[in-house]
mmCIF file of C-alpha atoms and ligand atoms in Angstrom:
data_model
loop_
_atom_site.group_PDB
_atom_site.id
_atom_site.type_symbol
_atom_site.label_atom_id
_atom_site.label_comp_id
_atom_site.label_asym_id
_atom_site.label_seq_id
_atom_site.Cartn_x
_atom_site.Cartn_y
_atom_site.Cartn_z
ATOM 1 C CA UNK L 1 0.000 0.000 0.000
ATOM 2 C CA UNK L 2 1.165 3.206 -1.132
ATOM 3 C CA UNK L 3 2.477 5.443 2.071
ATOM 4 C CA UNK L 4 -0.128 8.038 1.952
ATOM 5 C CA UNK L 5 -0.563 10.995 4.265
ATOM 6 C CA UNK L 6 -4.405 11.034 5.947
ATOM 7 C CA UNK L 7 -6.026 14.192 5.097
ATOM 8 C CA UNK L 8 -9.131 14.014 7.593
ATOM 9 C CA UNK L 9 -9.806 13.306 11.061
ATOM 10 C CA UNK L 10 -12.963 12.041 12.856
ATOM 11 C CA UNK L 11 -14.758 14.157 14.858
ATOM 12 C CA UNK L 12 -15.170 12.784 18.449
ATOM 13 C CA UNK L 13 -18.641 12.186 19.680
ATOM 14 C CA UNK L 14 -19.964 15.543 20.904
ATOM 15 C CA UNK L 15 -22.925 17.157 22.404
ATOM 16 C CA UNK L 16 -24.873 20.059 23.755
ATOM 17 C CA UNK L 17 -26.467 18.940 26.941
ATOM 18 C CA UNK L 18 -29.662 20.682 26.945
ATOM 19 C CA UNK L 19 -30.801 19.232 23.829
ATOM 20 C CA UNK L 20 -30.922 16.157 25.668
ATOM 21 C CA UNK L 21 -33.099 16.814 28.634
ATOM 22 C CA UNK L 22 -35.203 20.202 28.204
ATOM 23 C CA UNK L 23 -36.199 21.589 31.070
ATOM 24 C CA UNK L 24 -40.059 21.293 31.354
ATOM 25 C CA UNK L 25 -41.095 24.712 30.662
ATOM 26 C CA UNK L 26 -44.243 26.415 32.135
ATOM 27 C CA UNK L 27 -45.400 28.568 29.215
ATOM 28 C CA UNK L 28 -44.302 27.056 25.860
ATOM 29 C CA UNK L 29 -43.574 23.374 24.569
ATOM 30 C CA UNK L 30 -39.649 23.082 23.015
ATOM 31 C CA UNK L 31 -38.714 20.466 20.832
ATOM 32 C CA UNK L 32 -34.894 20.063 20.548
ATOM 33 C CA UNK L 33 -33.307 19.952 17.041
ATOM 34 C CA UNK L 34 -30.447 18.080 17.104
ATOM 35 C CA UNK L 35 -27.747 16.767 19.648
ATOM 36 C CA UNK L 36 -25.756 19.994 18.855
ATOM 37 C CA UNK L 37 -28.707 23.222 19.413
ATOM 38 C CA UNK L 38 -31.587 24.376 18.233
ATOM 39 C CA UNK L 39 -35.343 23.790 19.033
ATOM 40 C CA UNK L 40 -38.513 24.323 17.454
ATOM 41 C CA UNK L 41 -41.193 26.209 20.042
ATOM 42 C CA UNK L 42 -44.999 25.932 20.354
ATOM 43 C CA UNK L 43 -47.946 27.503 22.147
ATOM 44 C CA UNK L 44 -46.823 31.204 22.822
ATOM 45 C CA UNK L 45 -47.903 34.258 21.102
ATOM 46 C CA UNK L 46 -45.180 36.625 20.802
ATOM 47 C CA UNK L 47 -47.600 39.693 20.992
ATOM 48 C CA UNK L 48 -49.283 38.849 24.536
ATOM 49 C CA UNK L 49 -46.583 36.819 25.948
ATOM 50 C CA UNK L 50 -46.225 37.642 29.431
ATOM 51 C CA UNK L 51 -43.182 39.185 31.295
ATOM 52 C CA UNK L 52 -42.690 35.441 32.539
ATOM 53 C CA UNK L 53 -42.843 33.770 29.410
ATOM 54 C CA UNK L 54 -40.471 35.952 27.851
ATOM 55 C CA UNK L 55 -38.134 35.962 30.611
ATOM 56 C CA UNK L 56 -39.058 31.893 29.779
ATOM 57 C CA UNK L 57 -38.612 32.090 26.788
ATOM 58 C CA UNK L 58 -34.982 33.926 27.018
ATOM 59 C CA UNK L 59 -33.611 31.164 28.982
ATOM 60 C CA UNK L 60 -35.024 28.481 26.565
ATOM 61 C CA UNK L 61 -32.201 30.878 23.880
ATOM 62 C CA UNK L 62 -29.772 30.161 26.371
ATOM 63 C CA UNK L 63 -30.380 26.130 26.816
ATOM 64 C CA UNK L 64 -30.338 25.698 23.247
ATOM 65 C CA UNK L 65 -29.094 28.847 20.953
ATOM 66 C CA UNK L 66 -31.437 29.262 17.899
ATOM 67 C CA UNK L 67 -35.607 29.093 18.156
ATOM 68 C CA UNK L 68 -38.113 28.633 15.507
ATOM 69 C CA UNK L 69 -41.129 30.003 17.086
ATOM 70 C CA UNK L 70 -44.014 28.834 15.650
ATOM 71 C CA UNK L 71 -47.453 29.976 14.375
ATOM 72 C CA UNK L 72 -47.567 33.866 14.710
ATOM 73 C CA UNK L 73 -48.949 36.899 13.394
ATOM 74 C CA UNK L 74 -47.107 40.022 13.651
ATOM 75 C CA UNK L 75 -47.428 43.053 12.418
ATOM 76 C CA UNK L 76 -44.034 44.897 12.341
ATOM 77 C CA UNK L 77 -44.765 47.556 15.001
ATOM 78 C CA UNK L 78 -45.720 44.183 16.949
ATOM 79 C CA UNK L 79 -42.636 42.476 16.183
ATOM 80 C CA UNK L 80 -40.198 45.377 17.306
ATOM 81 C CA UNK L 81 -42.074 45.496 20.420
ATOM 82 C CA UNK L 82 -41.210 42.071 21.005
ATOM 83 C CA UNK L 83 -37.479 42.731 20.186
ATOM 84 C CA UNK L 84 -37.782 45.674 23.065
ATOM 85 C CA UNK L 85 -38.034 43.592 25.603
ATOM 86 C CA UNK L 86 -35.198 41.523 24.920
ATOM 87 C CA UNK L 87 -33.402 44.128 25.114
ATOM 88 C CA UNK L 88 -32.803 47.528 22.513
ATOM 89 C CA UNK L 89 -33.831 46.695 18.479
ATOM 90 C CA UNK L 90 -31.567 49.215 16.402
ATOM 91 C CA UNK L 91 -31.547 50.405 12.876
ATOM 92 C CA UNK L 92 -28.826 48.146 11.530
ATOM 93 C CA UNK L 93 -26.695 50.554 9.123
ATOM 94 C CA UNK L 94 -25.770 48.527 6.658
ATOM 95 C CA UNK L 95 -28.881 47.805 4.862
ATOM 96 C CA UNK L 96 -32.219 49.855 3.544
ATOM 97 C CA UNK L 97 -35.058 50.112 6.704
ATOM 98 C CA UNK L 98 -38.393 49.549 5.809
ATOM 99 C CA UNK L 99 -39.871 52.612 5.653
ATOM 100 C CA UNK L 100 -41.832 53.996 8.696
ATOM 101 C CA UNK L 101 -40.343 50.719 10.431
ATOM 102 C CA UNK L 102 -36.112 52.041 10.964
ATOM 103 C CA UNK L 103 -35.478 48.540 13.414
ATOM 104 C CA UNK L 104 -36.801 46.455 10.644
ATOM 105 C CA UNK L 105 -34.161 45.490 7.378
ATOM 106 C CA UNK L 106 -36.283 43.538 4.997
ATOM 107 C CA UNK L 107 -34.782 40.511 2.970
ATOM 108 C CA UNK L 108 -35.825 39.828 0.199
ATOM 109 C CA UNK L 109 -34.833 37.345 -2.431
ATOM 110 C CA UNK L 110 -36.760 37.054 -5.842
ATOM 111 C CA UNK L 111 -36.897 34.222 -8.056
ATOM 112 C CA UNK L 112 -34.345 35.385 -10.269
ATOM 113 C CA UNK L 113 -31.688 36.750 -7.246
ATOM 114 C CA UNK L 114 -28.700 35.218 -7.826
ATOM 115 C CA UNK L 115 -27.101 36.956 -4.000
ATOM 116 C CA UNK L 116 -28.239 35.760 -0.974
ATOM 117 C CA UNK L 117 -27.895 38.103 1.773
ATOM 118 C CA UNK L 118 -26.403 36.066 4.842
ATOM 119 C CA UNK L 119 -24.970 33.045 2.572
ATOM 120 C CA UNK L 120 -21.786 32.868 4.786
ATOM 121 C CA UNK L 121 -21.259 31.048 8.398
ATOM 122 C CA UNK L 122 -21.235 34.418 10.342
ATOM 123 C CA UNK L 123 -21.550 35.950 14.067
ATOM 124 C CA UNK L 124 -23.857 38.357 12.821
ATOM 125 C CA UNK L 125 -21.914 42.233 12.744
ATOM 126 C CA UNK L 126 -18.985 41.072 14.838
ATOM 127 C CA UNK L 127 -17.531 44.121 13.244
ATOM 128 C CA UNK L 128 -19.307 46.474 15.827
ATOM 129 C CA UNK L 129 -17.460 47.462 19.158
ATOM 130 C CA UNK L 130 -20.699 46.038 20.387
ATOM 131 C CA UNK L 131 -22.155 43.276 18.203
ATOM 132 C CA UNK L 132 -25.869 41.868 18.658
ATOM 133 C CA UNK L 133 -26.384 39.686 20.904
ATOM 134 C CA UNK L 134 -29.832 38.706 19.085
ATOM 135 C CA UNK L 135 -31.072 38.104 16.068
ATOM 136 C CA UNK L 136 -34.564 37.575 14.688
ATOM 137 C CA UNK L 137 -36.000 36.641 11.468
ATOM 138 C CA UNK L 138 -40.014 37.146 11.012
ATOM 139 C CA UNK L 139 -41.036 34.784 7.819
ATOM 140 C CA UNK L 140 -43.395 36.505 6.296
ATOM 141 C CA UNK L 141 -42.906 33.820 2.414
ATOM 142 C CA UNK L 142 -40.726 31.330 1.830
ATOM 143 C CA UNK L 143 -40.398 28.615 -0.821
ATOM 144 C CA UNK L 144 -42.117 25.115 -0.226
ATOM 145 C CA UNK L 145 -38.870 23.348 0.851
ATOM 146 C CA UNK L 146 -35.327 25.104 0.642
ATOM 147 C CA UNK L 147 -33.866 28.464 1.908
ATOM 148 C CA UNK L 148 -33.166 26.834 5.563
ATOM 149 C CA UNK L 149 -31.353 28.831 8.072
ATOM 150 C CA UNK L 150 -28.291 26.985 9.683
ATOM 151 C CA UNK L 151 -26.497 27.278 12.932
ATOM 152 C CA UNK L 152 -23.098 26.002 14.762
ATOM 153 C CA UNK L 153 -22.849 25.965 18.002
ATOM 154 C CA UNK L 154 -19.251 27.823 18.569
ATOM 155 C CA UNK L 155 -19.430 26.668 22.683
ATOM 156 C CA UNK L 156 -19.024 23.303 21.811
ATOM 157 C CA UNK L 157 -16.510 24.729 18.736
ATOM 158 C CA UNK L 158 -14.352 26.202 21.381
ATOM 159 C CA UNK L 159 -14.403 23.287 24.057
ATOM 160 C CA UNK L 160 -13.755 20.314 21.184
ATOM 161 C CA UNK L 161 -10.550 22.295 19.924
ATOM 162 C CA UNK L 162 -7.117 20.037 21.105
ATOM 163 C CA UNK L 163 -6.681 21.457 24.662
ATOM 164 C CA UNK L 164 -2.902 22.536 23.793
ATOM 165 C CA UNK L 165 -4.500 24.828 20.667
ATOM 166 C CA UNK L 166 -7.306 26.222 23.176
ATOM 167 C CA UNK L 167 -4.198 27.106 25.977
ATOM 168 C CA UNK L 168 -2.125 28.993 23.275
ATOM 169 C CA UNK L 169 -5.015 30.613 22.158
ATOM 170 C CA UNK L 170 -7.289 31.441 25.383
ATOM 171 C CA UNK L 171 -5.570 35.239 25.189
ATOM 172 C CA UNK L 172 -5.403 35.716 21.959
ATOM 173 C CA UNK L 173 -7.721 38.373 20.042
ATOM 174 C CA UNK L 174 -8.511 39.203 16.423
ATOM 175 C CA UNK L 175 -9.438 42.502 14.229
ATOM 176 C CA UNK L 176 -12.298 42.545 12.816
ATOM 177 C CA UNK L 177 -13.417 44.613 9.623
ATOM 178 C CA UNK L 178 -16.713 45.581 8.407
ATOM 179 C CA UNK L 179 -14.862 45.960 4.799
ATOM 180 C CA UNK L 180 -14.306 42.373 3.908
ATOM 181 C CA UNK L 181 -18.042 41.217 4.541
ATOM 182 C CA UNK L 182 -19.589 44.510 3.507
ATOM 183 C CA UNK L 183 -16.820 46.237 1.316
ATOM 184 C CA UNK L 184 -17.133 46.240 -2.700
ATOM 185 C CA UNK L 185 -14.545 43.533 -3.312
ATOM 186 C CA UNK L 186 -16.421 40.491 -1.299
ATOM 187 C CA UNK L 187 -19.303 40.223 -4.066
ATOM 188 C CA UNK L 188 -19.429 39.790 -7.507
ATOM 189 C CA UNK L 189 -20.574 43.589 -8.203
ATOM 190 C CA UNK L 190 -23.086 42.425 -10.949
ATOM 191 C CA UNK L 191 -24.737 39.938 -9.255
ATOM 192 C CA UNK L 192 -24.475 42.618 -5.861
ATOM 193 C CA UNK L 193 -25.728 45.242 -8.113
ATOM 194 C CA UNK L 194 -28.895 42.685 -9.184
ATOM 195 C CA UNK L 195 -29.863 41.756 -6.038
ATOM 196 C CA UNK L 196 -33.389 42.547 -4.464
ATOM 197 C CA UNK L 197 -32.041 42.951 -0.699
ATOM 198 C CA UNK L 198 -28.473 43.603 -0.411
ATOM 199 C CA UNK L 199 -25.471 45.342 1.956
ATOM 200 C CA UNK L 200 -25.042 48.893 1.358
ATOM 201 C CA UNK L 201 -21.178 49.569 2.093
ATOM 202 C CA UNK L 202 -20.760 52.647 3.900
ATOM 203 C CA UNK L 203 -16.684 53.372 3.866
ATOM 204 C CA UNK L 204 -17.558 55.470 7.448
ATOM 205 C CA UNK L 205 -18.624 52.884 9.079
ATOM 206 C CA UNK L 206 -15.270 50.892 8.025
ATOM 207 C CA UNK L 207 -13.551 50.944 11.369
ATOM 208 C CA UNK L 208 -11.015 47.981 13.047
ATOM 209 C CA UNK L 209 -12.135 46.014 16.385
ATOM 210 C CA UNK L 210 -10.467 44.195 18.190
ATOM 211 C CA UNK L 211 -12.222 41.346 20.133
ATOM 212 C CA UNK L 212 -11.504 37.944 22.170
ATOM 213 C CA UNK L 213 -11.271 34.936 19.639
ATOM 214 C CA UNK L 214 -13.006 32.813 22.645
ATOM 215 C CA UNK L 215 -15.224 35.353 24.059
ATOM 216 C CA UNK L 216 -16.976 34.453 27.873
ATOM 217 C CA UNK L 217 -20.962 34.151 27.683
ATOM 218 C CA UNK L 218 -22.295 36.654 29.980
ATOM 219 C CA UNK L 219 -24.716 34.120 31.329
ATOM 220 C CA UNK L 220 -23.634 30.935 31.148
ATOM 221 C CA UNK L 221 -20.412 31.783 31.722
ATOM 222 C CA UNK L 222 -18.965 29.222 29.022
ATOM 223 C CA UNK L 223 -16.457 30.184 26.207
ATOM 224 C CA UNK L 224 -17.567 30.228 22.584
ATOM 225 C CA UNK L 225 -15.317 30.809 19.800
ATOM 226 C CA UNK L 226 -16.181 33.998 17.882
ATOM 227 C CA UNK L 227 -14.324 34.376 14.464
ATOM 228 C CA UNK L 228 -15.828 34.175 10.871
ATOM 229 C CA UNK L 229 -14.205 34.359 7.759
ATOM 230 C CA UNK L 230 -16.477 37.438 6.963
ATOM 231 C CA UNK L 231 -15.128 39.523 9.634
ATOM 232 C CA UNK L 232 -12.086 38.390 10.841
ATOM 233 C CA UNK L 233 -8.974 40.043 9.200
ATOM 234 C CA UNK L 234 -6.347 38.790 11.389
ATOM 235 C CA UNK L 235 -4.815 38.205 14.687
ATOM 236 C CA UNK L 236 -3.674 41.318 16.580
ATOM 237 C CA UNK L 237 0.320 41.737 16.136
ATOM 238 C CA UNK L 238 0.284 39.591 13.168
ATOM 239 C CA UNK L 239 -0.417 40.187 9.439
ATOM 240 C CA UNK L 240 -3.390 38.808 7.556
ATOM 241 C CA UNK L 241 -1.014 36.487 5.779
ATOM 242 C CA UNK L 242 0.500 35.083 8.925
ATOM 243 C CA UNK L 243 -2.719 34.820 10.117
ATOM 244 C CA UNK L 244 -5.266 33.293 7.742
ATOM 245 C CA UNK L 245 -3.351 29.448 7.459
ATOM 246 C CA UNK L 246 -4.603 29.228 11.412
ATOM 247 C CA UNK L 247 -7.852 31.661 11.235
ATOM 248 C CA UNK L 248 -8.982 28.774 8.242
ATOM 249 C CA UNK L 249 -8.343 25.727 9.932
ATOM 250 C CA UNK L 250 -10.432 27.669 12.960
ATOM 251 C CA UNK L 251 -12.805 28.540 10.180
ATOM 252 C CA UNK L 252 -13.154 25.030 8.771
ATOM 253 C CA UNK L 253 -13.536 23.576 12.627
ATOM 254 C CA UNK L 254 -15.986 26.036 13.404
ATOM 255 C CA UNK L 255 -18.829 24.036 11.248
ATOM 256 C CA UNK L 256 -18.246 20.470 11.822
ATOM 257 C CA UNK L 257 -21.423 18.738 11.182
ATOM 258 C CA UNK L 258 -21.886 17.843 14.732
ATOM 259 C CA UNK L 259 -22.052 21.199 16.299
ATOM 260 C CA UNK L 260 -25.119 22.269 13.667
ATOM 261 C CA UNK L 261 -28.326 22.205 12.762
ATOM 262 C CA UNK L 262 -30.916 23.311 10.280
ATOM 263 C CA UNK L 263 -34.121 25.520 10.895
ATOM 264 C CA UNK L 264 -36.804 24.950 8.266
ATOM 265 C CA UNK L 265 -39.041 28.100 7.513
ATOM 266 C CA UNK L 266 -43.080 28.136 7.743
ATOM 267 C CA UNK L 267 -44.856 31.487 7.240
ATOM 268 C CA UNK L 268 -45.642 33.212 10.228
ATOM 269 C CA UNK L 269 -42.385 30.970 11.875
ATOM 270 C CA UNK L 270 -39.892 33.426 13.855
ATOM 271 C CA UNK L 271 -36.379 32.362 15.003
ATOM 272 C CA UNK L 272 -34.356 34.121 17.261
ATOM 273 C CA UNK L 273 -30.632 33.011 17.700
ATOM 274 C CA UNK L 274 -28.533 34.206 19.989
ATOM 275 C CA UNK L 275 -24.931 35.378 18.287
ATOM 276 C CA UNK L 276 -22.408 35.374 21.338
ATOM 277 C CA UNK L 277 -22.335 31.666 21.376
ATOM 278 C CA UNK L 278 -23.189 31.062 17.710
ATOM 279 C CA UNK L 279 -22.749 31.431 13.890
ATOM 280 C CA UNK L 280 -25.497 31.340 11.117
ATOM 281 C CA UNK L 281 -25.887 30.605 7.767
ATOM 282 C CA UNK L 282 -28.607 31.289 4.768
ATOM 283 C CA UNK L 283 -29.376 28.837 2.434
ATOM 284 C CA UNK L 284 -29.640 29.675 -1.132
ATOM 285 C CA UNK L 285 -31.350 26.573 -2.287
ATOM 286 C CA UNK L 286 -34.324 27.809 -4.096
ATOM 287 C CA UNK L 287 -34.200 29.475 -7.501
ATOM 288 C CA UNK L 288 -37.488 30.342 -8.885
ATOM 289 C CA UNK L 289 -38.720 30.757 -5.221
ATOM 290 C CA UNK L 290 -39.105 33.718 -3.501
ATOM 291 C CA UNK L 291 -38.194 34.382 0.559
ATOM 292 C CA UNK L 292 -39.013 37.512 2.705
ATOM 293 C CA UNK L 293 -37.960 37.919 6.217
ATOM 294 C CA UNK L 294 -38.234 40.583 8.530
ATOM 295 C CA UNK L 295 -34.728 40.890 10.144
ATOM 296 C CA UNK L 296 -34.522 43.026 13.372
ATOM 297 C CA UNK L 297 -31.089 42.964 15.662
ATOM 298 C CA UNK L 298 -30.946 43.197 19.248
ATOM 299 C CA UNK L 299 -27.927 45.562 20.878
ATOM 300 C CA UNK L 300 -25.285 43.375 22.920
ATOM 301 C CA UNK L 301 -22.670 44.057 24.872
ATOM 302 C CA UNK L 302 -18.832 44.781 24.441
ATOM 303 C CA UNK L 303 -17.892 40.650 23.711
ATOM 304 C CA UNK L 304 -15.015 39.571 26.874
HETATM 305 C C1 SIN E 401 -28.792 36.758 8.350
HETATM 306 O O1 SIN E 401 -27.650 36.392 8.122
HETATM 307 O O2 SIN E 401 -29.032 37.604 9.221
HETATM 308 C C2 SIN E 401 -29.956 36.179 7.558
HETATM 309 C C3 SIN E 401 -30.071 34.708 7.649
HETATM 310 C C4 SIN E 401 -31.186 34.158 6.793
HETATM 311 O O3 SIN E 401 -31.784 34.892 5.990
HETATM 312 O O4 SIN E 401 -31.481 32.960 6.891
#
């Protein structure tokens, strides 16, 4: 047998705990995804929830990450007032508002749209000196099968990395730049230029941050790894070229199969994922279909 050099490993046997034993919660049902995070989430309407089911349904985000909340109706007035009391919705900058509605960006993809607006794994705006924490879709169409949200749970990213990797890098932090995942050169401008819903690049909002590569949950208290290739530029003290040979095999570990899952869309479905602990990603498996979503962020705090 030829003497040839393996080129994969096997991912250990991992999991997420909560996913495994829910708690049993007073004001909603929650259906766990997969062994990694997610849940689907039935029997609460979002417009005259109760202080206690939202503080509920807050801690059923931090069991499990990402929730599809089904069966609701919400106007958008209704639906920012629901992102209030998680915390502050603001006008995200990088994108048209609807109009009379500035906490609301509306995606839209068309049949013929060949962009798809979130169609990289991504913290969502990990550019910011103070990122989301929170991030909700509203479905208001989607195509009959296709155009699934995914997630990776970057907790169980962080703790599955070798333990002599995680030591070196516990310290370490990266820049991150709003120009490669918003600036001119990261799209093809004539499919950019085509596109029903897309990132307006604004060169003064194109400032450097510098943040922890495994930032510190403010709840939980657990490490997540928090670096995408559509943010990060590079390590701090080191070059994007000395960088990017580690930042990709980060990059690549970041979405093993076993730390994901999917979210499938149904009208009148909202999901709400929380970013400090994990990435997302839009699928763009539909052509001929079209997809609308009401997007509205959540303000976090400074990652640590
Ligand atoms: C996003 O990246 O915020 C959008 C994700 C999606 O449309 O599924």
């Amino acid at each position: 047998m030829p003497g040839y050099v393996s080129t994969f490993q096997y991912q250990s046997a991992i999991s997420h705990a909560p996913q495994f034993a829910p708690r049993s919660y007073r004001h909603f049902t929650v259906s766990p995804i997969t062994g990694a995070m997610g849940a689907d989430v039935e029997g609460i309407d979002l417009a005259t929830a109760s202080d206690a089911a939202i503080a509920e349904l807050e801690q059923a985000l931090v069991d499990h990450l990402a929730l599809m909340i089904r069966d609701q109706s919400l106007e958008p007035a209704q639906q920012i007032a629901f992102a209030n009391r998680l915390g502050r919705a603001f006008p995200w900058p990088f994108a048209r508002e609807m109009e009379g509605y500035p906490e609301i960006t509306e995606l839209i993809q068309e049949p013929g749209d060949k962009y798809a607006f979130g169609g990289t794994w991504h913290s969502d705006s990990c550019n910011f000196e103070k990122p989301p924490k929170y991030t909700m879709l509203y479905c208001v169409e989607c195509p009959p099968v296709g155009g699934d949200t995914g997630f990776s749970n970057q907790y169980l990213a962080w703790e599955s990395l070798d333990p002599k990797l995680r030591a070196e890098l516990e310290d370490v932090r990266t820049v991150a730049s709003a120009e490669l995942g918003y600036g001119t050169g990261s799209q093809d401008a004539e499919v950019l230029a085509n596109a029903t819903t897309k990132v307006t690049w604004n060169p003064e909002l194109n400032h450097e941050t510098l943040h922890p590569l495994a930032r510190t949950h403010p709840v939980t208290g657990r490490k997540a790894l928090y670096t995408c290739d559509s943010f990060t530029a590079r390590f701090e003290g080191k070059t994007q070229e000395e960088s990017l040979p580690l930042l990709r095999k980060l990059w690549a570990h970041a979405v093993t199969p076993e730390f994901t899952c999917r979210l499938r869309w149904k009208p009148g479905s909202l999901a709400i994922w929380d970013n400090r602990c994990c990435m997302h990603y839009a699928h763009s498996d539909y052509p001929g279909h079209r997809r609308h979503m009401r997007r509205i962020v959540v303000e976090g705090e400074r990652p640590v």
